Short mmCIF file of C-alpha atoms in Angstrom, two decimals:
data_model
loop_
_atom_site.label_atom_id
_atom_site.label_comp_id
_atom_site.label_asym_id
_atom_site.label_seq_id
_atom_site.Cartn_x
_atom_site.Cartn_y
_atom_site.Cartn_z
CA UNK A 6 0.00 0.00 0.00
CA UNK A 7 1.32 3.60 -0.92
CA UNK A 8 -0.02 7.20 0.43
CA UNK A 9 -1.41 9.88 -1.93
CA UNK A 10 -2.06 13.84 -0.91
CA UNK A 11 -5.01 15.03 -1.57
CA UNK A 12 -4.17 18.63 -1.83
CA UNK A 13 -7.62 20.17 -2.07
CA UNK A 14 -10.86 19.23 -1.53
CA UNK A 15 -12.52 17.48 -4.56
CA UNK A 16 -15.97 18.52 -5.82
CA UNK A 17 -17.67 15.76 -7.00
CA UNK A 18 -21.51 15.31 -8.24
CA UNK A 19 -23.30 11.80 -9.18
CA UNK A 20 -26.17 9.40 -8.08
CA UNK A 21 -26.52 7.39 -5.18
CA UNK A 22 -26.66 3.82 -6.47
CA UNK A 23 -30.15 2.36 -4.81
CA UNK A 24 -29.64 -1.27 -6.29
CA UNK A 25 -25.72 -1.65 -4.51
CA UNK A 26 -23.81 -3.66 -6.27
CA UNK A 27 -25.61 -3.99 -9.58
CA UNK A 28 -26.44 -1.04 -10.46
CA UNK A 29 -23.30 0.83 -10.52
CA UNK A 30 -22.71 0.02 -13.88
CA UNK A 31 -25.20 1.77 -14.80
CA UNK A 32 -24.91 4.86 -12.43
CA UNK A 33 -21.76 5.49 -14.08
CA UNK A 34 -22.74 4.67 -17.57
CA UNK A 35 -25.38 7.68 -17.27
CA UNK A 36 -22.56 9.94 -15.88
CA UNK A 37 -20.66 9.20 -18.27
CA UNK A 38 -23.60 10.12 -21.54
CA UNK A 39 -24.47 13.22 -19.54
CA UNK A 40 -21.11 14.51 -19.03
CA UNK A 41 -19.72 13.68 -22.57
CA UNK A 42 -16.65 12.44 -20.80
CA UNK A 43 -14.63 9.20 -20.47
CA UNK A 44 -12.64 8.12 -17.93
CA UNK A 45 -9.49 9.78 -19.23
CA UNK A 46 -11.10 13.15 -20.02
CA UNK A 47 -12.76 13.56 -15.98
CA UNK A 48 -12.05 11.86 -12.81
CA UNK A 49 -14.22 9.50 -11.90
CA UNK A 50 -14.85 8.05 -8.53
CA UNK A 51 -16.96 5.97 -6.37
CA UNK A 52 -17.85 6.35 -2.72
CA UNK A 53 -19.15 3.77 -0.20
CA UNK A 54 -19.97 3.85 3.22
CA UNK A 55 -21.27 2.21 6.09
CA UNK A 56 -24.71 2.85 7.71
CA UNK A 57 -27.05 1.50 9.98
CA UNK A 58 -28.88 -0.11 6.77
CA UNK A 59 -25.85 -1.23 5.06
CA UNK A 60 -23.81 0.72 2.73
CA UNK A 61 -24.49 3.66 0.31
CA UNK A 62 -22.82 4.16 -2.64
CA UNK A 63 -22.67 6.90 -4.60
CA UNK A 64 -21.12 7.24 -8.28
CA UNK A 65 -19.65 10.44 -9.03
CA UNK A 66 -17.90 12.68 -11.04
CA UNK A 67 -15.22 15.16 -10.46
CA UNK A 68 -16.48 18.50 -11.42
CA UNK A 69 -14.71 20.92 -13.98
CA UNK A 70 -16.48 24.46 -13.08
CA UNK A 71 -18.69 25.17 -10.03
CA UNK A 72 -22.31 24.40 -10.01
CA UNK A 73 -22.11 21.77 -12.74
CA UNK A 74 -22.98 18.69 -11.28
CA UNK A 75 -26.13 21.24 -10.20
CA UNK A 76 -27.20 22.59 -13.60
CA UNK A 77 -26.89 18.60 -14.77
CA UNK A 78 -29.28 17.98 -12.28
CA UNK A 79 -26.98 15.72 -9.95
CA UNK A 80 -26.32 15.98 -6.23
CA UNK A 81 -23.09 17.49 -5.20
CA UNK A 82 -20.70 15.97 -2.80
CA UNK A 83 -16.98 16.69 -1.40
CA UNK A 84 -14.01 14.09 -1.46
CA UNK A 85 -11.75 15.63 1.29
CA UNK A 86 -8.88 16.58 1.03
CA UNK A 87 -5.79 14.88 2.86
CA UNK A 88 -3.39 11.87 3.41
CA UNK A 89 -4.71 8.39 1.51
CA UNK A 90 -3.48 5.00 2.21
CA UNK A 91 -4.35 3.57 -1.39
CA UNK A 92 -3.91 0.12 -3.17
CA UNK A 93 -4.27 -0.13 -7.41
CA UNK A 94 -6.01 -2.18 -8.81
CA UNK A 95 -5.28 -3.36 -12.87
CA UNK A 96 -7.68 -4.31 -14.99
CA UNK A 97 -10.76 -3.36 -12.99
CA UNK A 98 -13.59 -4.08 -15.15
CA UNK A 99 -12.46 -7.69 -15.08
CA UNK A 100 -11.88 -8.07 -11.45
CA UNK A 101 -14.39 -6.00 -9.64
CA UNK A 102 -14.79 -8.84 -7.07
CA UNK A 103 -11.54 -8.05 -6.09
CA UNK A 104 -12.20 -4.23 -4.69
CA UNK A 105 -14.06 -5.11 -1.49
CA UNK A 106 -11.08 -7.50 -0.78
CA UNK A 107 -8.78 -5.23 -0.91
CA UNK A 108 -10.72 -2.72 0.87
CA UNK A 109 -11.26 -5.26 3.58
CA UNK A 110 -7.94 -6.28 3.95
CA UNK A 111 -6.76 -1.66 3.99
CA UNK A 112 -8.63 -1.42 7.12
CA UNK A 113 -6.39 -3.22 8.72
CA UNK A 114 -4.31 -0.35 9.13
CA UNK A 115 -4.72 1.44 12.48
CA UNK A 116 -4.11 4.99 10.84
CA UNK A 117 -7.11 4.40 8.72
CA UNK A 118 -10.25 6.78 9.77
CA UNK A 119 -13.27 4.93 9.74
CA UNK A 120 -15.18 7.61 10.10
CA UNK A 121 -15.16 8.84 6.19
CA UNK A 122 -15.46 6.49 2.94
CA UNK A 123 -13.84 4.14 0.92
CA UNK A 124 -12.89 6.06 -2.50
CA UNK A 125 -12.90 4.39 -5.64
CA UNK A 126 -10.68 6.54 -8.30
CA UNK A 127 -11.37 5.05 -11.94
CA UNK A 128 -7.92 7.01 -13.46
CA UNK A 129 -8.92 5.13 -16.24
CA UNK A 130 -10.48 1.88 -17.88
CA UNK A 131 -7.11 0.34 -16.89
CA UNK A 132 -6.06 1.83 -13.41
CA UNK A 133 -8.54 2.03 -10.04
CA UNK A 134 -6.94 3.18 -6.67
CA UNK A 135 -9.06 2.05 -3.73
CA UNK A 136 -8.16 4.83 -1.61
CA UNK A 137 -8.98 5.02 2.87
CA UNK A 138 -8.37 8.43 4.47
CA UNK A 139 -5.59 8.38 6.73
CA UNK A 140 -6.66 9.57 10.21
CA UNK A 141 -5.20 13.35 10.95
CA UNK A 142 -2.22 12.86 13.09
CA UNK A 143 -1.49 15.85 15.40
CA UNK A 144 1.86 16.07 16.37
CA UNK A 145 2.68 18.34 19.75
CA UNK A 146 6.19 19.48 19.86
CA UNK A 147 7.47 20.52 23.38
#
């Protein structure tokens, strides 16, 4: 596992996925058409997490002026910024039963904070980084 900076917070906009796992195919598939933009033109990302009904997902995409997710009629959201513990995955669209694996297996790390999502980064059709937010380690000199 590496780390990645997140220098600035990321706007995002997208669709919660109602029918987790199946329909996120689809969820990003209609980004996708209404954007105009592949994978290598925008940022795409994905962005579970755990509640008391079982997890929400939400496929999104990275926005390139404020307030377009809005006029597109999506809901907006925020990736945070800071440090990511992150693990790539090649080849995604043939292995996506792979992703909660290696999510499972990145929260063994004590730095991760469980408190914020998993982060699915689609760089590409080739290249996904399952990314955890690193917990904010305050350091108190004396």
């Amino acid at each position: 596992m590496e780390k990645l900076e997140l220098k600035n917070n990321l706007n995002v906009f997208g669709i919660e996925v109602r029918t987790f796992p199946e329909g996120i195919g689809g969820a990003f598939d209609e980004l996708i058409k209404k954007t105009g933009d592949c994978a290598d033109k925008r940022n795409y990302y994905g962005i579970s997490s755990m509640h008391k009904d079982g997890i929400v997902y939400k496929a999104v995409a990275e926005e390139k002026y404020e307030g377009e997710g809005a006029r597109l009629g999506y809901e907006n959201d925020v990736i945070e910024k800071g440090t990511y513990l992150y693990q790539t995955l090649y080849h995604w669209a043939n292995k996506t039963c792979l992703i909660k694996d290696i999510f499972s297996e990145m929260m063994h790390d004590e730095r991760i904070d469980f408190t914020k999502p998993c982060i699915e980064w689609y760089k590409s059709d080739e290249e996904m980084l399952c990314m955890l937010k690193l917990k904010n380690l305050i350091t108190i000199k004396s």
